[in-house]
């Protein structure tokens, strides 16, 4: 994970330096920082490249990388497959070499489309006098843009600056890659900006793959590239088949809420273990393997990172004890060397006094993800309940017991991250409100804050004798479960959609959600997690995993005629059983903002999609 920044000036005047923005970039890439300026005759006078590197593998590659031909690369990404990278090589150097070998636009876009893994990049191609940039197919790395008409400059950056600073930032849409012809004139008119050529991913996206105008910086224009070139997507299109016969019968199934726990067991057990279960485990396991083995190493390095030892894990999992994170932990256990611990990061926000005293009151809120089932485990009756015993803490502990049963020899560091209201306010004011930009809703605030604390990984672990010691996770790689619900119909809105419009409606909903995951979640999550000098990795969004899930008809992935806790993500639950997991396989979805109880700390009347005032006036 790196912080990359590029300022393209149309005016010879110096642009003001944004202190906050550069501080934010430095936190993403604490291991090396460097600037490089390329000057030009013609309408674009100057291009400043700035890179902050977080060292992950191979020898530390300083950026910007400039080759003998004068090309410049900023790379915030990981090559997990598609292009060979030897274990002792740095992938930045490999990508730079690949791009240097390209001349025509068609060559360059096909070289990029071959990379499997998350990326955002900026590339100055000197011979052709142009600037390329963009994000991978899913948008797993953040890239923002803005055109400042007064300073006459286009900025591209991993993260924004001061939340109160000038001008609106936008996420660069993950619709394709972009090229700016530095010889061409600027857009006509006062304050005229930049013409952006788009090379879209070849999908059936609305608008022919061009970003919609409200996502393009003011004064700039995005147009299809003159050659009509497109990038081959890394995954096959979503299987949109719907069953013909069963539709009627399915809809008449009994309502979900009346089925008891034993019946959930029975419903899951009655499902025959098909080849699909094994195949899903195989692709997911490989996806996790790639993400836990491409780690910092100390071969021939100037400043070797400390090698993992008995105490310090290299890999952490954002861990609620729910099925998505349990599967990631169980698969990480297969691939992380046996002597290394694995950190399980579990975040809880302090329950307020009055709310704790009426635990029996049922949640009436039927909004997405709100859990109405009791957690699988409750605190032992003898203990006084802690104000941090929120639902995710309880399921987290239950999950820990399952993982211990699965592999008693592994050291599992269950990190209890407890957050008070004061800490929350301070973190929001100092960090989170800058990082979530340009997103700004109540939901972005809740998830942003919860994820920021979880990813920091500072809390306590309980050792064998029951004594708690302070603990800070040093793992640079964080596995998160994002993408499972979007692909396997895990949200309660999927159930609603299925009830009203059947399989057809469900398929449409799933297609729409995967299409917008970059702008809704991934850029934000990347900015939040990277703020700790750590890297988020998303096994459920591995190209092979998505490709496999896309190939299956929807009724193989979920059966929403079955009750909550079984029907949604059914295939994943079967996989959990096959991996030897217990009751976590039957937990219904609980969104992070409810499970961690951060949503309870704030005004209960606001809607998740409202603009969040706390982010503005912290
Ligand atoms: C890593 O990157 C640096 C800087 O680009 C380069 O000099 C070095 O040769 C690269 N090492 C390998 C093994 O690719
Ligand atoms: C954090 O919360 C847990 C309860 O979930 C409690 O056992 C632990 O002592 C708390 N730790 C601190 C440092 O407050």
Coordinates of C-alpha atoms and ligand atoms in Angstrom, one line a residue:
X1 CA 0.0 0.0 0.0
X2 CA 1.3 3.3 -0.9
X3 CA 0.3 6.9 -1.0
X4 CA 0.5 8.3 -4.6
X5 CA 0.0 11.8 -5.8
X6 CA 0.2 13.6 -9.1
X7 CA -0.3 17.3 -9.8
X8 CA -0.7 18.3 -13.4
X9 CA -0.4 22.1 -13.8
X10 CA -1.6 24.1 -16.8
X11 CA -0.1 27.2 -15.4
X12 CA 3.5 28.0 -14.6
X13 CA 2.5 29.4 -11.2
X14 CA 3.3 27.2 -8.2
X15 CA 0.2 25.5 -6.7
X16 CA -0.2 25.8 -3.0
X17 CA 1.1 22.8 -1.0
X18 CA -1.5 21.0 1.0
X19 CA 0.1 20.1 4.3
X20 CA -2.7 17.9 5.5
X21 CA -2.9 15.9 2.3
X22 CA 0.8 15.1 2.4
X23 CA 0.6 14.1 6.0
X24 CA -2.2 11.8 5.0
X25 CA -0.1 10.3 2.2
X26 CA 2.9 9.8 4.5
X27 CA 0.8 7.8 6.9
X28 CA 0.0 5.4 4.0
X29 CA 3.6 5.0 3.0
X30 CA 5.9 5.5 5.9
X31 CA 8.9 3.6 4.5
X32 CA 10.1 6.0 1.7
X33 CA 9.1 9.3 0.3
X34 CA 10.2 11.1 -2.9
X35 CA 9.1 13.8 -5.3
X36 CA 9.8 14.1 -9.0
X37 CA 8.9 17.0 -11.3
X38 CA 8.7 16.7 -15.1
X39 CA 8.5 20.0 -17.0
X40 CA 7.1 20.5 -20.4
X41 CA 6.7 22.9 -23.3
X42 CA 3.1 23.2 -24.5
X43 CA -0.2 23.7 -22.7
X44 CA 0.7 21.5 -19.7
X45 CA 3.7 23.1 -18.0
X46 CA 4.5 20.8 -15.2
X47 CA 3.8 17.5 -13.6
X48 CA 4.7 16.8 -10.0
X49 CA 4.8 13.1 -8.9
X50 CA 5.0 12.3 -5.2
X51 CA 5.1 8.8 -3.7
X52 CA 5.1 7.4 -0.2
X53 CA 5.9 3.8 -0.1
X54 CA 4.8 1.1 2.4
X55 CA 7.2 -1.7 1.9
X56 CA 5.5 -5.0 1.4
X57 CA 7.8 -7.4 -0.4
X58 CA 11.0 -7.9 -2.3
X59 CA 13.6 -5.2 -2.1
X60 CA 12.2 -1.8 -1.2
X61 CA 11.4 0.0 -4.5
X62 CA 11.5 3.7 -4.2
X63 CA 8.9 5.6 -6.1
X64 CA 8.4 7.4 -8.4
X65 CA 10.1 4.8 -10.6
X66 CA 11.8 6.5 -13.6
X67 CA 13.2 4.3 -16.3
X68 CA 16.0 5.0 -18.8
X69 CA 13.5 6.3 -21.3
X70 CA 12.2 9.0 -18.9
X71 CA 8.9 7.2 -18.2
X72 CA 7.6 7.7 -14.6
X73 CA 5.4 5.2 -12.6
X74 CA 3.5 5.6 -9.4
X75 CA 2.1 2.2 -8.4
X76 CA -0.2 1.5 -5.5
X77 CA -1.0 -2.1 -6.0
X78 CA -0.2 -5.8 -5.7
X79 CA 0.4 -8.2 -8.5
X80 CA -1.0 -11.5 -7.2
X81 CA -1.1 -13.2 -10.5
X82 CA -1.4 -12.6 -14.3
X83 CA 2.1 -11.3 -14.6
X84 CA 5.0 -13.4 -13.1
X85 CA 6.8 -11.9 -10.1
X86 CA 9.6 -13.9 -8.6
X87 CA 9.6 -14.2 -4.8
X88 CA 12.6 -11.9 -4.5
X89 CA 11.3 -9.3 -6.9
X90 CA 9.4 -6.1 -6.3
X91 CA 6.2 -6.0 -8.2
X92 CA 6.5 -2.3 -8.8
X93 CA 9.7 -2.9 -10.7
X94 CA 8.0 -5.6 -12.7
X95 CA 5.1 -3.4 -13.7
X96 CA 7.4 -0.6 -14.6
X97 CA 9.3 -2.9 -16.9
X98 CA 6.2 -4.1 -18.5
X99 CA 4.9 -0.7 -19.2
X100 CA 8.2 0.6 -20.5
X101 CA 8.0 -2.1 -23.1
X102 CA 4.7 -0.7 -24.4
X103 CA 4.3 2.0 -27.1
X104 CA 0.8 2.2 -28.6
X105 CA -2.2 2.6 -26.3
X106 CA -3.5 -0.9 -27.2
X107 CA -0.3 -2.4 -25.9
X108 CA -0.4 -0.5 -22.7
X109 CA -4.0 -1.2 -21.8
X110 CA -3.6 -4.9 -22.5
X111 CA -0.5 -5.1 -20.3
X112 CA -2.5 -3.5 -17.5
X113 CA -5.6 -5.7 -18.0
X114 CA -3.4 -8.8 -17.5
X115 CA -2.5 -7.9 -13.9
X116 CA -4.5 -9.8 -11.3
X117 CA -4.7 -8.0 -8.0
X118 CA -5.7 -4.5 -6.6
X119 CA -4.1 -1.4 -8.1
X120 CA -4.3 2.3 -8.7
X121 CA -1.6 3.9 -10.8
X122 CA -0.3 7.0 -12.6
X123 CA 2.1 6.6 -15.5
X124 CA 3.9 9.3 -17.5
X125 CA 4.7 7.9 -21.0
X126 CA 7.3 10.2 -22.2
X127 CA 7.7 9.2 -25.9
X128 CA 4.0 9.7 -26.5
X129 CA 3.7 12.7 -24.1
X130 CA 0.8 11.4 -22.2
X131 CA -0.3 10.7 -18.7
X132 CA -2.2 7.4 -17.8
X133 CA -4.0 6.6 -14.6
X134 CA -6.8 4.5 -13.2
X135 CA -7.9 1.8 -10.8
X136 CA -8.4 -2.0 -11.1
X137 CA -11.7 -3.5 -12.3
X138 CA -13.3 -3.6 -8.8
X139 CA -11.6 -0.4 -7.5
X140 CA -9.8 -2.1 -4.6
X141 CA -7.4 0.9 -4.3
X142 CA -8.4 4.4 -3.7
X143 CA -7.8 7.2 -6.2
X144 CA -9.3 10.7 -6.0
X145 CA -9.3 13.5 -8.5
X146 CA -10.1 17.2 -8.6
X147 CA -9.6 20.2 -11.0
X148 CA -8.8 23.5 -9.4
X149 CA -9.8 26.2 -11.9
X150 CA -8.0 28.9 -10.0
X151 CA -4.7 27.2 -9.7
X152 CA -5.3 25.6 -13.2
X153 CA -4.3 22.1 -12.0
X154 CA -5.6 18.6 -12.0
X155 CA -4.8 16.5 -8.9
X156 CA -4.8 12.7 -8.6
X157 CA -4.2 11.3 -5.1
X158 CA -4.8 8.3 -2.9
X159 CA -6.3 10.3 -0.2
X160 CA -7.6 13.9 0.2
X161 CA -6.4 16.6 2.5
X162 CA -8.2 18.8 5.0
X163 CA -12.0 18.1 5.1
X164 CA -12.5 21.8 5.1
X165 CA -10.1 22.5 2.3
X166 CA -10.9 23.9 -1.1
X167 CA -12.9 22.1 -3.8
X168 CA -14.8 18.9 -3.9
X169 CA -12.9 15.6 -4.3
X170 CA -14.4 12.8 -6.4
X171 CA -13.4 9.2 -6.6
X172 CA -11.9 8.3 -10.0
X173 CA -14.6 5.9 -11.3
X174 CA -13.3 2.4 -11.7
X175 CA -14.9 2.4 -15.1
X176 CA -11.6 1.9 -17.0
X177 CA -8.2 3.6 -17.4
X178 CA -7.7 7.2 -18.4
X179 CA -5.2 9.0 -20.7
X180 CA -4.4 12.7 -21.0
X181 CA -2.7 13.8 -24.2
X182 CA -0.2 16.4 -22.9
X183 CA 0.2 17.9 -26.4
X184 CA -3.5 18.6 -26.9
X185 CA -5.1 21.8 -25.8
X186 CA -7.2 22.3 -22.8
X187 CA -11.0 22.3 -22.8
X188 CA -12.3 25.6 -24.3
X189 CA -13.7 28.3 -22.1
X190 CA -12.7 30.2 -19.0
X191 CA -10.9 28.0 -16.5
X192 CA -11.0 25.2 -19.1
X193 CA -9.7 21.9 -17.7
X194 CA -8.4 18.7 -19.2
X195 CA -9.8 16.3 -21.8
X196 CA -9.7 12.8 -20.5
X197 CA -9.7 9.9 -22.9
X198 CA -11.4 6.8 -21.4
X199 CA -10.4 3.2 -22.0
X200 CA -13.3 1.4 -20.4
X201 CA -13.5 -2.2 -19.2
X202 CA -15.5 -4.1 -21.7
X203 CA -18.6 -4.8 -19.7
X204 CA -22.2 -4.2 -20.4
X205 CA -22.1 -1.1 -18.1
X206 CA -24.6 1.7 -18.7
X207 CA -23.3 4.6 -20.7
X208 CA -20.9 2.4 -22.7
X209 CA -18.4 2.4 -19.8
X210 CA -17.9 6.2 -19.7
X211 CA -18.0 7.7 -16.2
X212 CA -21.2 9.7 -15.7
X213 CA -20.5 13.5 -15.9
X214 CA -21.1 14.2 -12.2
X215 CA -18.1 11.9 -11.4
X216 CA -15.8 13.9 -13.7
X217 CA -14.0 16.9 -12.2
X218 CA -15.6 20.3 -13.0
X219 CA -14.2 22.0 -16.2
X220 CA -13.0 18.6 -17.5
X221 CA -14.5 16.4 -20.2
X222 CA -14.3 12.6 -20.4
X223 CA -14.6 11.1 -23.9
X224 CA -14.2 7.6 -25.5
X225 CA -10.7 7.1 -26.8
X226 CA -10.5 7.6 -30.6
X227 CA -9.5 4.0 -31.3
X228 CA -12.5 2.6 -29.4
X229 CA -10.2 0.5 -27.3
X230 CA -11.5 -1.4 -24.3
X231 CA -9.9 -3.5 -21.6
X232 CA -10.7 -7.2 -21.2
X233 CA -12.4 -7.7 -17.8
X234 CA -10.6 -10.1 -15.4
X235 CA -13.9 -12.0 -14.7
X236 CA -16.7 -13.6 -16.6
X237 CA -20.1 -11.8 -16.6
X238 CA -22.6 -12.6 -13.9
X239 CA -24.7 -15.7 -14.6
X240 CA -28.2 -14.2 -14.8
X241 CA -30.2 -17.4 -15.2
X242 CA -33.3 -17.9 -13.1
X243 CA -35.0 -21.2 -12.4
X244 CA -38.2 -21.7 -14.4
X245 CA -40.2 -24.2 -12.5
X246 CA -39.6 -23.5 -8.8
X247 CA -40.3 -19.8 -8.7
X248 CA -43.9 -20.3 -7.5
X249 CA -43.2 -23.0 -4.9
X250 CA -40.3 -21.1 -3.5
X251 CA -42.3 -18.0 -2.8
X252 CA -44.8 -20.0 -0.8
X253 CA -42.3 -21.3 1.7
X254 CA -43.0 -20.6 5.4
X255 CA -41.8 -17.3 6.9
X256 CA -38.2 -17.3 8.1
X257 CA -38.7 -16.1 11.6
X258 CA -40.5 -19.1 12.9
X259 CA -37.8 -21.7 12.4
X260 CA -35.9 -22.7 15.5
X261 CA -32.2 -23.2 15.9
X262 CA -32.3 -27.0 15.5
X263 CA -34.1 -26.5 12.3
X264 CA -31.3 -24.3 11.0
X265 CA -28.9 -27.1 11.7
X266 CA -31.2 -29.5 10.0
X267 CA -31.7 -27.3 7.0
X268 CA -28.0 -26.9 6.5
X269 CA -27.2 -30.5 7.1
X270 CA -29.9 -31.7 4.7
X271 CA -28.0 -29.9 1.9
X272 CA -26.0 -32.3 -0.1
X273 CA -22.3 -31.4 -0.3
X274 CA -21.8 -30.8 -4.0
X275 CA -18.8 -30.2 -6.1
X276 CA -19.5 -26.5 -5.9
X277 CA -18.7 -26.5 -2.2
X278 CA -15.3 -28.0 -2.7
X279 CA -14.6 -25.8 -5.7
X280 CA -15.5 -22.6 -3.7
X281 CA -13.2 -23.7 -0.9
X282 CA -10.4 -24.4 -3.4
X283 CA -10.6 -20.9 -5.1
X284 CA -11.0 -19.1 -1.8
X285 CA -8.2 -21.0 -0.2
X286 CA -5.9 -20.0 -3.1
X287 CA -7.0 -16.4 -2.8
X288 CA -6.1 -16.4 0.9
X289 CA -2.8 -18.1 0.2
X290 CA -1.8 -15.4 -2.3
X291 CA -2.6 -12.7 0.2
X292 CA -0.9 -14.2 3.2
X293 CA 2.3 -15.3 1.4
X294 CA 3.1 -12.1 -0.5
X295 CA 4.6 -10.6 2.6
X296 CA 7.4 -8.3 3.6
X297 CA 10.6 -10.2 3.5
X298 CA 14.1 -9.2 4.2
X299 CA 16.0 -10.4 1.1
X300 CA 18.8 -8.0 0.2
X301 CA 17.0 -5.0 1.7
X302 CA 18.3 -1.7 2.9
X303 CA 16.0 -1.6 5.9
X304 CA 14.6 -5.0 6.6
X305 CA 11.3 -5.1 8.3
X306 CA 11.5 -7.1 11.6
X307 CA 10.9 -10.7 10.8
X308 CA 7.7 -12.2 12.3
X309 CA 8.5 -13.9 15.6
X310 CA 6.7 -15.8 18.3
X311 CA 4.7 -12.8 19.4
X312 CA 4.1 -10.9 16.2
X313 CA 1.8 -12.0 13.5
X314 CA 2.2 -10.9 9.9
X315 CA -1.4 -11.4 9.1
X316 CA -4.5 -10.1 10.8
X317 CA -8.2 -10.6 10.1
X318 CA -10.9 -8.0 10.8
X319 CA -12.9 -10.4 12.9
X320 CA -16.5 -10.3 14.1
X321 CA -16.8 -14.1 14.4
X322 CA -19.4 -14.0 11.6
X323 CA -19.2 -16.5 8.8
X324 CA -17.2 -14.3 6.4
X325 CA -14.4 -13.6 8.8
X326 CA -14.4 -17.2 10.3
X327 CA -13.8 -18.6 6.8
X328 CA -10.9 -16.2 6.2
X329 CA -9.4 -17.1 9.6
X330 CA -9.8 -20.8 9.0
X331 CA -8.2 -20.6 5.5
X332 CA -5.4 -18.3 6.8
X333 CA -4.6 -21.1 9.3
X334 CA -3.9 -23.4 6.4
X335 CA -1.3 -21.1 4.8
X336 CA 0.3 -19.0 7.6
X337 CA 3.4 -20.9 8.9
X338 CA 2.4 -23.0 12.0
X339 CA 4.7 -21.1 14.4
X340 CA 3.3 -17.7 13.6
X341 CA 0.3 -16.3 15.4
X342 CA -2.7 -14.9 13.6
X343 CA -4.3 -11.7 15.0
X344 CA -8.1 -11.5 15.1
X345 CA -9.1 -7.8 15.4
X346 CA -12.4 -7.3 17.2
X347 CA -13.9 -3.9 17.8
X348 CA -16.5 -2.8 20.4
X349 CA -17.9 0.6 21.3
X350 CA -19.0 1.1 24.9
X351 CA -22.6 0.5 25.6
X352 CA -24.2 3.3 27.5
X353 CA -25.5 2.7 31.0
X354 CA -29.2 3.1 30.4
X355 CA -29.1 0.9 27.4
X356 CA -27.3 -1.9 29.1
X357 CA -30.0 -2.1 31.8
X358 CA -32.7 -3.0 29.3
X359 CA -31.1 -5.7 27.3
X360 CA -34.4 -7.5 26.8
X361 CA -35.8 -4.8 24.6
X362 CA -35.9 -6.2 21.1
X363 CA -34.6 -4.3 18.1
X364 CA -37.5 -3.1 16.1
X365 CA -35.3 -1.7 13.5
X366 CA -35.6 -3.9 10.4
X367 CA -33.0 -2.0 8.5
X368 CA -30.4 -3.8 6.6
X369 CA -28.1 -6.0 8.6
X370 CA -29.7 -5.4 12.0
X371 CA -29.6 -8.5 13.9
X372 CA -32.7 -9.8 15.6
X373 CA -31.3 -13.1 16.7
X374 CA -29.5 -13.6 19.9
X375 CA -25.7 -14.0 19.6
X376 CA -24.6 -17.6 19.6
X377 CA -22.8 -17.1 22.9
X378 CA -23.7 -15.1 26.0
X379 CA -21.3 -14.1 28.7
X380 CA -21.1 -16.5 31.5
X381 CA -23.7 -15.7 34.1
X382 CA -21.3 -15.3 36.9
X383 CA -19.4 -12.5 35.3
X384 CA -20.6 -8.9 35.5
X385 CA -21.3 -7.9 32.0
X386 CA -18.8 -5.5 30.5
X387 CA -20.0 -2.4 28.7
X388 CA -17.9 -3.7 25.8
X389 CA -19.7 -7.0 25.5
X390 CA -21.4 -6.0 22.3
X391 CA -22.8 -8.6 19.8
X392 CA -19.7 -8.8 17.8
X393 CA -17.6 -9.3 20.9
X394 CA -19.7 -12.2 21.9
X395 CA -19.7 -13.9 18.5
X396 CA -16.0 -13.1 18.2
X397 CA -15.3 -15.0 21.4
X398 CA -17.4 -17.9 20.3
X399 CA -15.6 -17.8 17.0
X400 CA -12.3 -17.9 18.8
X401 CA -13.3 -21.1 20.6
X402 CA -14.2 -22.7 17.2
X403 CA -10.8 -21.7 15.8
X404 CA -9.0 -23.0 18.8
X405 CA -10.8 -26.3 18.4
X406 CA -9.9 -26.4 14.8
X407 CA -6.2 -25.8 15.4
X408 CA -5.2 -25.9 19.1
X409 CA -1.5 -25.5 18.2
X410 CA -2.0 -22.1 16.6
X411 CA -1.5 -19.0 18.6
X412 CA -4.7 -17.0 18.0
X413 CA -4.4 -13.4 19.3
X414 CA -7.9 -12.3 19.9
X415 CA -7.5 -8.5 20.1
X416 CA -10.3 -6.8 22.0
X417 CA -10.4 -3.3 20.8
X418 CA -12.5 -1.2 23.2
X419 CA -13.5 2.3 22.2
X420 CA -15.0 5.0 24.4
X421 CA -17.0 7.9 23.3
X422 CA -14.1 10.3 23.8
X423 CA -11.7 8.3 21.8
X424 CA -14.3 8.0 19.0
X425 CA -14.7 11.8 18.9
X426 CA -11.0 12.5 18.8
X427 CA -10.3 9.9 16.1
X428 CA -13.1 11.2 14.0
X429 CA -11.9 14.8 14.3
X430 CA -8.2 14.1 13.7
X431 CA -8.3 11.2 11.2
X432 CA -11.6 9.7 10.0
X433 CA -13.3 12.8 8.7
X434 CA -10.4 13.6 6.4
X435 CA -10.0 10.0 5.2
X436 CA -13.6 9.2 4.3
X437 CA -13.8 12.1 1.8
X438 CA -15.4 12.4 -0.6
X439 CA -18.0 10.0 1.0
X440 CA -20.0 11.7 3.7
X441 CA -23.0 9.7 4.9
X442 CA -23.9 8.5 8.4
X443 CA -23.0 5.0 7.2
X444 CA -19.6 6.1 6.0
X445 CA -19.0 7.7 9.3
X446 CA -19.9 4.6 11.3
X447 CA -18.1 2.1 9.2
X448 CA -15.1 4.4 8.7
X449 CA -14.7 5.0 12.5
X450 CA -15.3 1.3 13.4
X451 CA -12.8 0.1 10.8
X452 CA -10.2 2.7 11.7
X453 CA -10.1 1.4 15.3
X454 CA -10.3 -2.2 14.3
X455 CA -7.4 -1.8 11.8
X456 CA -5.3 0.0 14.3
X457 CA -5.4 -3.2 16.3
X458 CA -4.6 -1.7 19.7
X459 CA -6.4 -3.4 22.6
X460 CA -6.0 -6.3 25.0
X461 CA -5.5 -10.0 24.6
X462 CA -6.3 -12.6 27.3
X463 CA -3.6 -15.1 27.9
X464 CA -4.0 -18.6 29.2
X465 CA -4.3 -17.8 32.9
X466 CA -7.1 -15.4 32.2
X467 CA -5.0 -12.2 32.6
X468 CA -5.4 -9.5 30.1
X469 CA -2.4 -7.7 28.6
X470 CA -2.3 -4.7 26.4
X471 CA -1.5 -5.6 22.8
X472 CA -0.8 -3.8 19.5
X473 CA -1.1 -5.8 16.3
X474 CA 1.9 -5.2 14.1
X475 CA 0.5 -7.2 11.1
X476 CA 0.8 -5.2 8.0
X477 CA -1.7 -7.4 6.1
X478 CA -5.3 -7.2 7.0
X479 CA -7.8 -9.6 5.5
X480 CA -11.4 -8.4 5.3
X481 CA -14.6 -10.2 4.3
X482 CA -16.0 -7.5 2.1
X483 CA -17.6 -8.8 -1.1
X484 CA -19.1 -12.0 0.3
X485 CA -22.5 -10.4 1.0
X486 CA -22.6 -8.7 -2.3
X487 CA -22.0 -11.9 -4.2
X488 CA -23.8 -14.5 -2.2
X489 CA -26.9 -12.5 -1.2
X490 CA -26.1 -11.9 2.4
X491 CA -28.0 -8.7 3.1
X492 CA -31.6 -8.5 4.3
X493 CA -32.4 -6.2 1.4
X494 CA -31.7 -9.3 -0.8
X495 CA -34.5 -11.1 1.0
X496 CA -36.8 -8.1 0.5
X497 CA -36.0 -8.0 -3.2
X498 CA -36.5 -11.7 -3.6
X499 CA -39.9 -11.6 -1.9
X500 CA -41.1 -8.8 -4.1
X501 CA -39.5 -9.7 -7.4
X502 CA -38.2 -13.3 -7.2
X503 CA -34.9 -14.6 -8.7
X504 CA -35.0 -12.1 -11.5
X505 CA -35.0 -9.2 -9.0
X506 CA -32.4 -10.8 -6.9
X507 CA -30.0 -11.2 -9.8
X508 CA -30.5 -7.6 -10.8
X509 CA -29.8 -6.4 -7.2
X510 CA -26.6 -8.5 -7.1
X511 CA -25.3 -7.2 -10.4
X512 CA -25.9 -3.6 -9.3
X513 CA -24.2 -4.1 -6.0
X514 CA -21.0 -5.5 -7.4
X515 CA -20.9 -2.7 -9.9
X516 CA -21.0 0.0 -7.3
X517 CA -18.8 -1.6 -4.6
X518 CA -15.8 0.5 -5.7
X519 CA -17.6 3.8 -5.1
X520 CA -19.6 2.7 -2.1
X521 CA -17.0 0.8 -0.1
X522 CA -13.6 -0.1 -1.4
X523 CA -12.0 3.3 -1.9
X524 CA -13.2 4.3 1.6
X525 CA -12.0 1.1 3.3
X526 CA -8.6 1.4 1.6
X527 CA -8.1 5.0 2.8
X528 CA -9.2 4.1 6.3
X529 CA -7.0 1.0 6.7
X530 CA -4.0 2.4 5.0
X531 CA -3.9 5.2 7.5
X532 CA -2.2 2.8 9.9
X533 CA 0.5 1.9 7.4
X534 CA -1.3 -1.4 6.8
X535 CA -2.7 -3.0 3.7
X536 CA -6.3 -4.2 3.3
X537 CA -6.6 -7.4 1.2
X538 CA -10.0 -8.7 0.0
X539 CA -10.0 -12.5 -0.7
X540 CA -13.7 -12.5 -1.7
X541 CA -12.8 -10.1 -4.4
X542 CA -10.0 -12.1 -5.8
X543 CA -10.5 -12.4 -9.6
X544 CA -10.7 -16.2 -9.5
X545 CA -13.2 -16.2 -6.7
X546 CA -15.5 -13.6 -8.4
X547 CA -15.1 -15.4 -11.7
X548 CA -16.2 -18.7 -10.1
X549 CA -19.1 -17.2 -8.2
X550 CA -20.2 -15.2 -11.3
X551 CA -20.4 -18.5 -13.2
X552 CA -22.9 -20.1 -10.8
X553 CA -26.6 -19.5 -11.2
X554 CA -28.0 -17.5 -8.2
X555 CA -29.9 -20.4 -6.7
X556 CA -26.6 -22.3 -6.1
X557 CA -25.3 -19.4 -4.1
X558 CA -28.3 -18.6 -1.9
X559 CA -31.8 -20.1 -1.3
X560 CA -33.8 -17.3 0.2
X561 CA -36.8 -19.6 0.7
X562 CA -34.8 -21.0 3.7
X563 CA -34.7 -19.0 7.0
X564 CA -32.3 -16.3 7.9
X565 CA -29.0 -17.8 9.1
X566 CA -29.1 -20.5 6.5
X567 CA -30.6 -19.4 3.2
X568 CA -28.5 -16.3 2.5
X569 CA -24.9 -17.2 1.5
X570 CA -26.0 -20.8 1.6
X571 CA -23.0 -22.0 -0.4
X572 CA -20.6 -20.3 1.9
X573 CA -22.3 -21.8 4.9
X574 CA -21.9 -25.3 3.4
X575 CA -18.2 -24.4 2.8
X576 CA -17.9 -23.4 6.5
X577 CA -19.3 -26.8 7.6
X578 CA -17.0 -28.6 5.2
X579 CA -14.1 -26.7 6.8
X580 CA -15.1 -27.9 10.2
X581 CA -16.6 -24.8 11.6
X582 CA -19.5 -25.0 14.1
X583 CA -22.3 -22.6 15.0
X584 CA -20.7 -19.6 13.3
X585 CA -21.8 -21.2 10.0
X586 CA -25.4 -20.3 11.0
X587 CA -25.0 -16.7 12.1
X588 CA -27.2 -14.2 10.2
X589 CA -25.5 -11.1 8.8
X590 CA -24.9 -8.4 11.3
X591 CA -23.5 -5.2 9.8
X592 CA -20.4 -3.8 11.5
X593 CA -22.1 -0.6 12.6
X594 CA -24.7 -2.6 14.6
X595 CA -22.4 -5.5 15.7
X596 CA -19.8 -3.1 17.1
X597 CA -22.6 -0.9 18.5
X598 CA -21.1 2.3 17.1
X599 CA -24.5 3.1 15.7
X600 CA -25.9 3.1 19.2
X601 CA -23.6 5.8 20.4
X602 CA -25.0 8.3 18.0
X603 CA -28.4 9.8 17.3
X604 CA -30.7 6.8 16.7
X605 CA -33.0 8.7 14.5
X606 CA -30.7 9.4 11.6
X607 CA -30.8 7.3 8.5
X608 CA -27.7 5.5 7.2
X609 CA -27.9 7.4 3.9
X610 CA -28.2 10.9 5.5
X611 CA -25.3 13.2 5.2
X612 CA -23.4 13.0 8.5
X613 CA -23.0 16.4 10.2
X614 CA -20.4 15.0 12.6
X615 CA -18.0 14.6 9.7
X616 CA -18.3 18.3 8.8
X617 CA -18.1 20.0 12.2
X618 CA -15.8 17.8 14.3
Ligands
LIG1 C1 13.5 -3.2 -7.1 O1 13.3 -1.9 -7.5 C2 14.4 -1.1 -7.6 C3 14.0 0.3 -7.9 O2 13.2 0.3 -9.0 C4 15.4 -1.7 -8.6 O3 16.5 -0.9 -8.7 C5 15.7 -3.1 -8.3 O4 16.5 -3.7 -9.3 C6 14.4 -3.9 -8.1 N1 14.8 -5.3 -7.7 C7 14.3 -6.3 -8.2 C8 14.8 -7.6 -7.7 O5 13.5 -6.3 -9.2
LIG2 C1 -12.5 -4.6 26.9 O1 -13.8 -5.2 26.9 C2 -13.8 -6.6 27.4 C3 -15.2 -7.0 27.4 O2 -15.7 -7.3 26.1 C4 -13.3 -6.7 28.8 O3 -13.2 -8.0 29.2 C5 -11.9 -6.0 28.8 O4 -11.4 -6.0 30.1 C6 -11.9 -4.6 28.3 N1 -10.5 -4.2 28.3 C7 -10.2 -2.9 28.6 C8 -8.7 -2.6 28.6 O5 -11.0 -2.1 28.9

